[in-house]
Every structure is written in structure tokens, then in C-alpha cells.
């Protein structure tokens, strides 16, 4: 482990604007993720030229559809060790099951309470609970932060439109970059490809559903609206990439005949009396949705696919409400409701306290806070700087009020405005740990980081990170100026890492 070099005046010999205390704190946090990540930060601090290195998005090793990517991406990875990987695995392996259990048991014991709490209608709940699910079939991205070295979940996104897998397209160039420097050139790196993990999980789900009756053929719904603004060559590049990734994850006996088709119109899909889904008369094993936003998917398509699932359809649909209902942020409050605690085991309550910050509906009268049943109004009035108010359905950091960023008067006024609205949440404001890294715009800096943790087939399946430099806002989101980072992993007993 490298030590900080100091001169006679006990000041750090680094060419950057960060003060000594900020550097030391950042390096300590880097070290909590891995020794390699601390070494990488030391290298960046010592060399401003290194810190502003850029990825070459026009390089042949980056797919054409990624070459016009508009957000800032750091060429330097975040590196995590085996201990951090174990935390992420524990989270991905346990939390979906807890959410699913609570949802189904509360529905049995107090259906009216659940409908009111989740702000959904009878039909939505019936569709979601029409069949038991295997939580390994859930495709999810957990949004989380590390606060005081502990991972805390902020929300969950469920379904095939979760986003963030694109960082795998940049891994080869990042790996080659690390080989150019003495501190990292001997690291033995293995690529953890998010697309591989995703398509592998899809094929596992198909195998559980269809067994040897699987055809190896699936469809990717790519609406015309999602393709707007891209030339034909770029769109074809995306299709070729996805087709290749899908076919590589097929079982060996289906690799020659299997294929991924692209559909842009609901008229080409047909659910038939044999309970099978067809695309241009080809039987499908699965259908995957892709869009920049849910509004790009026709409502009629959801209706067709959900109706097929309800009728016992023999196809895997990861965007079925049976799965996506588990992505409602209100569930973070539901699992902490006083009246449902008897449904949980001691181990489940431990997992909730470990990974989920205090969360309750803004309209609730009471909630457990610091272990005590407390009026929500009292929590609001006394704990402003430790709390955030957010809408249960929102994207890109919108509809969020951060207590410490506003006056007491603004805070209470906002509460009064929405205190009777069941769609708003009150949540503990977990202060993100700040890490030292670098990007081509800011150079070396400290970053507040939002971890997008992928959970496929019931396992931790990689991470992409959005980091806001210290001059940025408290809301960490690419659309608000955050920098995107890939995550690599140190391997056990060896000085190597995995993407």
C-alpha cells in the first residue's frame, strides 16, 4: 500500500486544488472499496495529465452506437474488493425476496390497506398477484449509495428498461489504459459484461418456464420513437451488438438456430390459443422492451403481453407487473410500517435495517424512527437536515426536496403542500461517502456517487456508477451533470480485477 509523500512542511505533494483533509478523507474512502482504488487515486493526484485522460469514443473497440454518447464518462474505473462484492451479493440475494413476501402476505391479510398504501387499483394488484413468481426472474437495478462505508438502497428499478449496461461497451479501452501505467499494468483484469449477465439471466428464466421446449428465439421491442435522432447505420450497429450478445448466452444446443428479432410494431406480435407468443409466425421464448422512457411503449402492447401472461402464456416477459410492482418506491416504506412487522423474521428485519434507510409515506401519521414510534409531523419538524422528501414515481432526480438544502420555512411549506398526497415519501438523507477519482472535464476531484447495482438471476451482476464532483448538486444523476464510471473487481488471492 502506497503512503502519502510529505515534505518538510507536512503538506501533500499533489498537483491539484484539493486540500489535505479532503484528499486524506477521499483516499481513506477509496481504500474501503479496495487497495487498487486507493493506488489509482494516488496516481491521478500526482499527475494532472493523467487525471484528464479521455476515452476515444471514435475508436474501433467501441461500438458505433456508443460513439455519439453524450454524457461524461471517466476512463478510470471504480475498483471494489471481495468484501464489497460480498455486501452487494447479500443485498441482491435477499432483498427481492423480502419485498415479494411482504407484498403477497399483506395482500392476503389487508388488501384494502395495500391498495391504498401503494396507490394502485384492483386490476393492477390482481395482475401482479395472479401467479407466484421466482424472484430469480426479476431483472433489477438497485440505486444505492455508500454512507459511512455502509451500502444503503435508495430505490429499485425493475424490468428490461433499467439502463446502465452500456458501460460494458467501454471496458476494453479502460483495460488497455490501465496497462499503460506501472501501478496497474500487472493487474490481471477480467471483464464482467452486464449485457452477458442480462441475457444469461433471460435464458435461465426461459429454461425454468419452458425447459426443453425453448426455441432459442426472442424478440426485442425497439419502438420507432426510440430510434429517432439516430442514423440507420447506428441503429443497425445496436441491433447487431444485442443479437451477438444474446446468441452467445444461449444454451449450446440452441446457438445455431436461436436468434434475437427486433420488433417496432405491436401488429407483428400475436398471442394464440396455444398460449404461445409469435412474431411474424415465429414462436418466441421471451420479449424484451427497450426505450428511453416508458411513454415510448404503446399501452396496447402492455395489455397484449399482460393478457397473455394471465392466460398462462409460455413466454418470459420481464416487464410484467408481476415483477415491476416490486419496483414501486412506496415498498421501501411498506416494509417498515409498524402494522406489518409481525410478518417479518428477525433476519429479515435485520436485512431491512442494514440496507434500507428510514422511509415512510409523507401522509402517514406515525412511523418507527430511531427505533421509536414517532409522529411523522414531529419527525418533519425536528429532523429537516437528515431527511429528503421525494415522489414515489419520478426519474432523473426530479421531484425531490432535500432538507439540508432549504430553509425550515421552505421545508415545512413543502410538507404542508403534499402531506395528504399518498404518492410522496419521507426518507432518511444518507450522506454519500466522497471518493477521489478523475474525469476529462473536472480532472482529479472528489465525487458523491450513486451506485446502480444490477441484480440478475438473483445474483449481483455488476455496477455502473454516477458520480457528482464536489462543485455539483446533491442530486446525483447523469442528466444533472454527473460523471459515469465503470466498476471493476479485485479477485480473491490475486492482484486482478473484473468489470
Coordinates of C-alpha atoms in Angstrom, one line a residue:
X1 CA 0.0 0.0 0.0
X2 CA 1.4 3.4 -1.0
X3 CA 1.9 6.0 1.7
X4 CA 1.3 9.7 1.2
X5 CA 4.5 11.5 0.5
X6 CA 5.0 14.6 2.6
X7 CA 7.6 17.4 2.5
X8 CA 9.2 19.2 5.4
X9 CA 6.1 21.4 5.9
X10 CA 3.9 18.2 6.2
X11 CA 2.0 19.2 3.1
X12 CA 1.0 16.7 0.4
X13 CA 2.9 16.9 -2.8
X14 CA 0.0 16.7 -5.2
X15 CA -0.8 18.9 -8.2
X16 CA -4.4 19.6 -7.6
X17 CA -6.7 22.1 -5.8
X18 CA -8.0 19.7 -3.2
X19 CA -6.9 20.5 0.4
X20 CA -5.0 17.9 2.5
X21 CA -8.0 17.0 4.7
X22 CA -10.2 16.3 1.6
X23 CA -7.5 14.2 0.0
X24 CA -6.9 12.2 3.1
X25 CA -10.6 11.6 3.7
X26 CA -11.1 10.6 0.0
X27 CA -8.2 8.2 0.0
X28 CA -9.5 6.6 3.2
X29 CA -12.8 6.1 1.5
X30 CA -11.2 4.7 -1.7
X31 CA -9.3 2.3 0.5
X32 CA -12.5 1.0 2.0
X33 CA -13.5 -0.1 -1.5
X34 CA -10.2 -1.6 -2.4
X35 CA -6.4 -1.2 -2.2
X36 CA -6.3 -0.9 -6.0
X37 CA -8.8 2.0 -6.0
X38 CA -6.6 3.9 -3.5
X39 CA -3.5 3.3 -5.6
X40 CA -5.3 4.6 -8.7
X41 CA -6.3 7.8 -6.9
X42 CA -2.7 8.4 -5.8
X43 CA -1.6 8.1 -9.4
X44 CA -4.2 10.6 -10.5
X45 CA -3.3 13.1 -7.7
X46 CA 0.3 13.1 -8.7
X47 CA -0.1 13.7 -12.4
X48 CA -2.7 16.3 -13.7
X49 CA -2.1 15.0 -17.2
X50 CA -3.2 11.5 -16.2
X51 CA -6.2 12.9 -14.4
X52 CA -7.7 14.5 -17.6
X53 CA -7.3 11.4 -19.8
X54 CA -10.2 10.8 -22.2
X55 CA -11.7 7.8 -23.7
X56 CA -11.5 7.7 -27.5
X57 CA -15.2 7.2 -28.4
X58 CA -14.3 7.0 -32.1
X59 CA -12.0 4.0 -31.6
X60 CA -12.9 0.7 -33.3
X61 CA -13.1 -1.0 -30.0
X62 CA -16.2 1.0 -29.1
X63 CA -19.4 0.0 -30.9
X64 CA -20.8 2.6 -33.3
X65 CA -24.0 3.1 -31.4
X66 CA -21.9 4.3 -28.4
X67 CA -19.6 6.6 -30.3
X68 CA -22.0 9.5 -30.1
X69 CA -22.7 9.0 -26.3
X70 CA -23.4 12.5 -24.8
X71 CA -22.8 12.1 -21.1
X72 CA -19.3 12.5 -19.5
X73 CA -17.6 9.1 -18.9
X74 CA -14.5 8.7 -16.8
X75 CA -11.9 6.4 -18.3
X76 CA -10.9 5.4 -14.8
X77 CA -12.8 2.6 -13.1
X78 CA -14.0 2.3 -9.5
X79 CA -12.4 -0.8 -8.1
X80 CA -14.0 -2.9 -5.4
X81 CA -12.6 -5.8 -3.4
X82 CA -14.1 -9.1 -2.3
X83 CA -15.6 -7.7 0.9
X84 CA -17.6 -5.1 -1.0
X85 CA -18.6 -7.7 -3.6
X86 CA -20.0 -9.9 -0.8
X87 CA -22.1 -7.0 0.5
X88 CA -23.6 -6.4 -2.9
X89 CA -24.3 -10.1 -3.3
X90 CA -26.0 -10.3 0.0
X91 CA -28.2 -7.4 -0.9
X92 CA -29.2 -8.8 -4.3
X93 CA -29.8 -12.3 -3.0
X94 CA -32.0 -11.3 0.0
X95 CA -33.9 -8.0 -0.7
X96 CA -36.1 -9.0 -3.7
X97 CA -37.4 -12.0 -1.7
X98 CA -38.3 -9.8 1.3
X99 CA -40.2 -7.3 -0.9
X100 CA -42.1 -10.1 -2.7
X101 CA -43.0 -11.8 0.6
X102 CA -44.3 -8.6 2.2
X103 CA -46.3 -7.6 -0.9
X104 CA -48.1 -11.0 -1.1
X105 CA -48.7 -11.5 2.6
X106 CA -50.1 -8.0 3.2
X107 CA -52.3 -8.6 0.1
X108 CA -53.8 -11.7 1.9
X109 CA -54.2 -10.0 5.3
X110 CA -55.3 -6.5 4.4
X111 CA -55.9 -6.0 0.7
X112 CA -57.6 -2.6 1.1
X113 CA -54.6 -1.3 3.1
X114 CA -52.2 -2.5 0.4
X115 CA -54.2 -0.9 -2.4
X116 CA -54.4 2.4 -0.6
X117 CA -50.7 2.3 0.5
X118 CA -49.3 1.6 -2.9
X119 CA -51.8 3.9 -4.7
X120 CA -52.8 1.2 -7.2
X121 CA -56.1 -0.2 -8.4
X122 CA -57.7 -3.7 -8.0
X123 CA -56.8 -4.7 -11.5
X124 CA -53.1 -3.9 -11.1
X125 CA -52.9 -5.9 -7.9
X126 CA -54.8 -8.8 -9.4
X127 CA -52.4 -8.9 -12.4
X128 CA -49.4 -8.7 -10.2
X129 CA -50.5 -11.5 -7.8
X130 CA -52.1 -13.8 -10.4
X131 CA -49.2 -16.2 -10.2
X132 CA -46.4 -17.0 -7.9
X133 CA -43.0 -15.7 -9.1
X134 CA -39.5 -16.9 -8.8
X135 CA -37.5 -13.9 -7.7
X136 CA -34.6 -15.1 -9.8
X137 CA -36.7 -13.9 -12.8
X138 CA -36.6 -10.3 -11.6
X139 CA -34.4 -8.0 -13.7
X140 CA -33.5 -5.1 -11.5
X141 CA -31.1 -2.2 -10.9
X142 CA -30.8 -1.1 -7.3
X143 CA -29.9 2.6 -6.9
X144 CA -27.7 2.8 -3.8
X145 CA -25.0 4.8 -2.0
X146 CA -22.3 4.1 0.4
X147 CA -22.7 6.2 3.5
X148 CA -20.1 5.8 6.3
X149 CA -18.9 2.7 4.5
X150 CA -22.3 1.0 4.6
X151 CA -24.4 0.5 1.5
X152 CA -27.9 1.9 1.6
X153 CA -30.6 1.3 -1.0
X154 CA -32.5 4.4 -2.3
X155 CA -34.8 2.8 -4.8
X156 CA -35.2 -0.2 -7.1
X157 CA -35.9 -0.2 -10.9
X158 CA -37.4 -3.4 -12.3
X159 CA -37.8 -4.5 -15.8
X160 CA -35.7 -4.6 -19.0
X161 CA -35.7 -0.8 -19.4
X162 CA -33.4 -0.3 -16.4
X163 CA -30.5 1.2 -18.3
X164 CA -26.8 1.4 -17.4
X165 CA -25.5 -1.8 -19.1
X166 CA -23.7 0.3 -21.8
X167 CA -20.6 0.7 -19.6
X168 CA -19.6 -2.8 -20.7
X169 CA -19.0 -1.5 -24.2
X170 CA -16.2 0.7 -22.9
X171 CA -14.3 -1.9 -20.9
X172 CA -11.7 -2.9 -23.5
X173 CA -10.4 0.6 -23.8
X174 CA -10.3 1.1 -20.0
X175 CA -8.4 -2.2 -19.5
X176 CA -5.9 -1.1 -22.1
X177 CA -5.5 2.3 -20.5
X178 CA -4.6 0.7 -17.1
X179 CA -1.9 -1.4 -18.7
X180 CA -0.1 1.7 -19.6
X181 CA 0.8 2.6 -16.0
X182 CA 3.3 0.9 -13.7
X183 CA 0.8 0.9 -10.7
X184 CA -1.8 -1.0 -12.7
X185 CA 0.0 -2.7 -15.6
X186 CA 0.3 -6.1 -13.9
X187 CA -3.3 -6.2 -12.7
X188 CA -4.9 -9.3 -14.2
X189 CA -8.3 -8.0 -15.3
X190 CA -11.4 -9.9 -16.3
X191 CA -14.4 -8.3 -17.9
X192 CA -17.8 -8.6 -16.2
X193 CA -20.1 -7.8 -19.0
X194 CA -23.5 -6.5 -17.9
X195 CA -25.1 -7.5 -21.3
X196 CA -23.8 -11.0 -20.9
X197 CA -25.3 -11.3 -17.3
X198 CA -28.6 -9.8 -18.5
X199 CA -29.1 -12.2 -21.5
X200 CA -27.8 -15.1 -19.4
X201 CA -30.5 -14.4 -16.8
X202 CA -33.1 -14.2 -19.5
X203 CA -32.2 -17.6 -20.8
X204 CA -32.2 -19.0 -17.3
X205 CA -35.7 -17.7 -16.8
X206 CA -36.8 -19.2 -20.2
X207 CA -35.3 -22.6 -19.1
X208 CA -37.3 -22.5 -15.9
X209 CA -40.5 -21.7 -17.8
X210 CA -40.2 -23.8 -21.0
X211 CA -37.5 -26.4 -20.3
X212 CA -36.6 -28.4 -23.5
X213 CA -39.4 -26.7 -25.3
X214 CA -37.4 -23.5 -25.6
X215 CA -36.9 -22.3 -29.2
X216 CA -33.9 -20.0 -28.6
X217 CA -35.8 -17.2 -30.4
X218 CA -36.8 -14.0 -28.6
X219 CA -37.9 -10.5 -29.6
X220 CA -36.5 -7.1 -28.6
X221 CA -39.2 -4.4 -28.9
X222 CA -37.4 -1.3 -30.2
X223 CA -40.1 1.4 -31.0
X224 CA -39.6 3.8 -33.9
X225 CA -39.7 6.7 -31.4
X226 CA -36.7 5.3 -29.6
X227 CA -34.7 5.3 -32.8
X228 CA -35.4 8.9 -33.7
X229 CA -32.3 11.0 -33.9
X230 CA -30.0 8.1 -34.9
X231 CA -29.0 7.2 -38.5
X232 CA -29.7 3.8 -39.9
X233 CA -26.1 2.6 -39.5
X234 CA -26.1 3.5 -35.8
X235 CA -29.3 1.6 -35.2
X236 CA -28.1 -1.4 -37.1
X237 CA -24.9 -1.4 -35.0
X238 CA -27.0 -1.6 -31.8
X239 CA -29.1 -4.4 -33.2
X240 CA -26.0 -6.4 -34.3
X241 CA -24.4 -5.9 -30.9
X242 CA -27.5 -7.1 -29.0
X243 CA -28.1 -10.0 -31.3
X244 CA -24.5 -11.2 -30.8
X245 CA -24.7 -10.8 -27.0
X246 CA -28.0 -12.7 -26.9
X247 CA -26.8 -15.6 -29.0
X248 CA -23.6 -16.0 -27.0
X249 CA -25.7 -16.7 -23.9
X250 CA -28.0 -19.3 -25.5
X251 CA -27.7 -22.9 -24.4
X252 CA -25.3 -24.8 -26.7
X253 CA -28.0 -26.8 -28.4
X254 CA -29.8 -23.6 -29.4
X255 CA -26.9 -21.5 -30.6
X256 CA -27.2 -22.4 -34.2
X257 CA -31.0 -22.0 -34.5
X258 CA -31.6 -19.3 -31.9
X259 CA -31.9 -15.7 -32.8
X260 CA -33.0 -12.2 -31.4
X261 CA -35.6 -10.5 -33.6
X262 CA -36.3 -6.7 -33.5
X263 CA -39.9 -5.6 -33.4
X264 CA -41.2 -2.0 -33.7
X265 CA -44.9 -2.6 -34.1
X266 CA -47.5 -4.4 -32.0
X267 CA -49.2 -5.6 -35.1
X268 CA -46.4 -8.1 -35.7
X269 CA -47.0 -9.8 -32.4
X270 CA -49.7 -12.5 -32.0
X271 CA -50.7 -14.4 -28.8
X272 CA -52.5 -17.5 -29.9
X273 CA -54.8 -20.2 -28.4
X274 CA -51.8 -22.5 -27.9
X275 CA -50.7 -20.0 -25.2
X276 CA -47.6 -19.1 -27.3
X277 CA -46.4 -15.7 -28.5
X278 CA -45.4 -15.3 -32.1
X279 CA -43.5 -12.7 -34.1
X280 CA -44.1 -12.9 -37.8
X281 CA -45.2 -16.6 -37.2
X282 CA -42.0 -17.4 -35.3
X283 CA -42.6 -18.7 -31.7
X284 CA -40.9 -16.6 -29.1
X285 CA -39.4 -17.6 -25.8
X286 CA -39.2 -14.0 -24.4
X287 CA -39.9 -10.4 -25.3
X288 CA -37.7 -7.6 -24.0
X289 CA -38.6 -4.0 -24.1
X290 CA -36.2 -1.2 -24.9
X291 CA -36.9 2.6 -24.7
X292 CA -35.5 5.8 -23.3
X293 CA -38.8 6.2 -21.4
X294 CA -41.9 4.1 -20.5
X295 CA -44.0 6.5 -22.6
X296 CA -42.4 5.2 -25.8
X297 CA -44.0 1.7 -25.2
X298 CA -47.6 1.5 -26.5
X299 CA -50.2 0.8 -23.8
X300 CA -51.7 -1.7 -26.2
X301 CA -48.5 -3.7 -26.1
X302 CA -48.5 -4.0 -22.3
X303 CA -52.2 -5.0 -22.5
X304 CA -51.5 -7.8 -25.0
X305 CA -48.5 -9.2 -23.2
X306 CA -50.1 -9.0 -19.7
X307 CA -53.2 -10.7 -21.0
X308 CA -51.0 -13.4 -22.4
X309 CA -49.2 -13.9 -19.1
X310 CA -52.6 -14.0 -17.3
X311 CA -53.7 -16.7 -19.7
X312 CA -50.7 -18.9 -18.9
X313 CA -48.6 -17.7 -21.8
X314 CA -45.4 -19.7 -22.5
X315 CA -43.1 -16.8 -22.8
X316 CA -40.9 -14.8 -20.4
X317 CA -41.8 -11.1 -20.0
X318 CA -39.5 -9.4 -17.5
X319 CA -41.6 -6.2 -17.7
X320 CA -44.8 -8.0 -16.4
X321 CA -46.4 -6.2 -13.5
X322 CA -45.8 -9.4 -11.5
X323 CA -42.2 -8.2 -11.4
X324 CA -42.4 -4.4 -11.9
X325 CA -44.8 -3.8 -9.0
X326 CA -41.7 -4.6 -6.8
X327 CA -40.1 -1.5 -8.2
X328 CA -42.5 0.9 -6.5
X329 CA -40.6 3.1 -4.1
X330 CA -43.5 3.0 -1.7
X331 CA -42.5 -0.6 -0.8
X332 CA -39.5 0.9 1.0
X333 CA -42.0 2.5 3.4
X334 CA -44.3 -0.5 3.4
X335 CA -41.7 -2.9 4.7
X336 CA -41.1 -0.5 7.6
X337 CA -44.8 0.0 8.5
X338 CA -45.5 -0.8 12.2
X339 CA -48.5 -2.9 11.3
X340 CA -46.6 -5.4 9.1
X341 CA -43.6 -6.1 11.3
X342 CA -45.1 -9.3 12.6
X343 CA -44.9 -10.7 9.1
X344 CA -41.1 -10.5 9.1
X345 CA -38.5 -12.8 10.7
X346 CA -35.7 -11.4 12.8
X347 CA -33.3 -12.0 10.0
X348 CA -35.5 -10.1 7.5
X349 CA -35.8 -7.1 9.8
X350 CA -32.0 -7.2 10.2
X351 CA -31.6 -7.1 6.4
X352 CA -34.0 -4.2 6.1
X353 CA -32.3 -2.1 8.8
X354 CA -28.9 -2.9 7.2
X355 CA -29.8 -1.9 3.6
X356 CA -32.9 0.3 3.7
X357 CA -32.8 3.8 5.1
X358 CA -35.7 5.1 7.2
X359 CA -38.6 5.5 4.8
X360 CA -42.3 6.3 5.3
X361 CA -45.2 7.8 3.3
X362 CA -45.4 11.6 3.9
X363 CA -49.1 11.2 4.7
X364 CA -48.5 8.6 7.4
X365 CA -49.5 9.5 11.0
X366 CA -46.7 7.5 12.7
X367 CA -43.6 5.6 11.8
X368 CA -40.7 3.9 13.6
X369 CA -37.8 6.4 13.7
X370 CA -34.6 5.5 15.5
X371 CA -36.4 2.6 17.0
X372 CA -39.3 4.6 18.4
X373 CA -42.9 5.0 17.2
X374 CA -43.0 8.7 16.4
X375 CA -45.5 11.1 14.8
X376 CA -44.4 11.8 11.2
X377 CA -45.1 15.5 11.7
X378 CA -42.7 15.6 14.6
X379 CA -40.0 13.9 12.5
X380 CA -40.5 16.5 9.8
X381 CA -40.3 19.4 12.2
X382 CA -37.2 18.3 14.1
X383 CA -35.1 16.4 11.6
X384 CA -35.1 18.5 8.5
X385 CA -31.3 18.2 7.7
X386 CA -31.4 14.4 7.9
X387 CA -34.3 13.9 5.6
X388 CA -35.4 14.1 2.0
X389 CA -39.0 14.3 0.5
X390 CA -39.4 12.6 -2.9
X391 CA -42.2 11.5 -5.2
X392 CA -42.7 7.7 -5.4
X393 CA -42.6 7.8 -9.2
X394 CA -40.1 10.1 -10.8
X395 CA -36.9 10.0 -12.9
X396 CA -33.6 11.8 -13.4
X397 CA -33.6 13.3 -9.9
X398 CA -36.8 15.2 -10.3
X399 CA -39.5 15.8 -7.7
X400 CA -37.0 15.8 -4.8
X401 CA -36.8 18.2 -1.8
X402 CA -33.5 17.9 0.2
X403 CA -34.0 19.1 3.7
X404 CA -30.5 20.5 4.3
X405 CA -30.6 22.4 1.0
X406 CA -33.6 24.6 2.0
X407 CA -34.8 26.8 4.9
X408 CA -37.0 25.4 7.7
X409 CA -39.8 27.6 6.3
X410 CA -39.5 26.2 2.8
X411 CA -39.3 22.7 4.2
X412 CA -42.4 23.0 6.2
X413 CA -44.3 24.7 3.4
X414 CA -43.4 21.8 1.1
X415 CA -44.6 19.3 3.7
X416 CA -47.9 21.2 4.1
X417 CA -48.4 21.2 0.3
X418 CA -48.0 17.4 -0.1
X419 CA -48.7 15.9 3.4
X420 CA -52.1 14.4 2.3
X421 CA -50.8 13.1 -1.0
X422 CA -50.2 9.3 -0.8
X423 CA -47.6 9.4 -3.6
X424 CA -44.9 11.2 -1.6
X425 CA -42.2 9.6 0.6
X426 CA -40.2 10.9 3.5
X427 CA -36.7 9.2 3.6
X428 CA -33.5 9.5 5.5
X429 CA -30.9 11.6 3.7
X430 CA -27.9 9.2 3.6
X431 CA -24.8 11.4 3.0
X432 CA -22.8 9.7 0.3
X433 CA -19.1 9.0 1.0
X434 CA -16.8 11.0 -1.2
X435 CA -14.2 9.3 -3.3
X436 CA -11.2 10.5 -5.3
X437 CA -11.2 9.8 -9.0
X438 CA -10.9 11.8 -12.2
X439 CA -12.7 12.6 -15.4
X440 CA -11.8 14.6 -18.6
X441 CA -13.9 17.6 -17.6
X442 CA -13.1 18.1 -13.9
X443 CA -9.7 16.5 -13.7
X444 CA -9.0 14.9 -10.3
X445 CA -11.8 15.6 -7.9
X446 CA -13.9 14.1 -5.1
X447 CA -17.2 12.6 -6.1
X448 CA -20.5 11.8 -4.4
X449 CA -21.5 8.5 -6.0
X450 CA -24.8 6.8 -6.9
X451 CA -24.3 3.1 -7.4
X452 CA -26.6 1.4 -10.0
X453 CA -26.3 -2.2 -8.8
X454 CA -27.6 -4.9 -11.3
X455 CA -29.4 -7.9 -9.9
X456 CA -30.0 -10.6 -12.5
X457 CA -31.0 -14.3 -11.8
X458 CA -30.9 -13.5 -8.1
X459 CA -27.3 -12.5 -8.0
X460 CA -25.1 -9.4 -8.0
X461 CA -24.4 -8.8 -11.7
X462 CA -22.2 -5.7 -11.8
X463 CA -22.5 -2.0 -11.2
X464 CA -22.3 1.3 -13.1
X465 CA -21.8 4.5 -11.1
X466 CA -22.8 8.1 -11.5
X467 CA -20.5 10.5 -9.6
X468 CA -21.2 14.2 -8.9
X469 CA -18.0 16.3 -8.5
X470 CA -17.8 18.4 -5.3
X471 CA -19.0 21.5 -7.1
X472 CA -22.1 19.8 -8.3
X473 CA -25.6 19.4 -6.8
X474 CA -26.7 17.0 -4.1
X475 CA -28.8 15.1 -6.7
X476 CA -26.5 12.6 -8.5
X477 CA -27.8 12.0 -12.0
X478 CA -26.3 12.0 -15.4
X479 CA -28.9 14.4 -16.7
X480 CA -27.9 16.8 -13.9
X481 CA -24.2 16.7 -14.8
X482 CA -22.9 13.6 -13.0
X483 CA -19.9 11.7 -14.5
X484 CA -20.4 8.0 -15.3
X485 CA -17.9 5.4 -14.0
X486 CA -17.4 1.7 -14.7
X487 CA -16.8 -0.7 -11.8
X488 CA -14.0 -3.3 -11.7
X489 CA -13.5 -6.0 -9.1
X490 CA -10.4 -7.3 -7.4
X491 CA -10.2 -11.0 -7.5
X492 CA -9.6 -13.2 -4.5
X493 CA -6.0 -14.1 -3.7
X494 CA -4.8 -12.3 -6.8
X495 CA -4.0 -8.7 -7.8
X496 CA -6.5 -8.7 -10.6
X497 CA -9.9 -7.0 -11.2
X498 CA -13.1 -7.7 -13.1
X499 CA -15.5 -5.4 -14.9

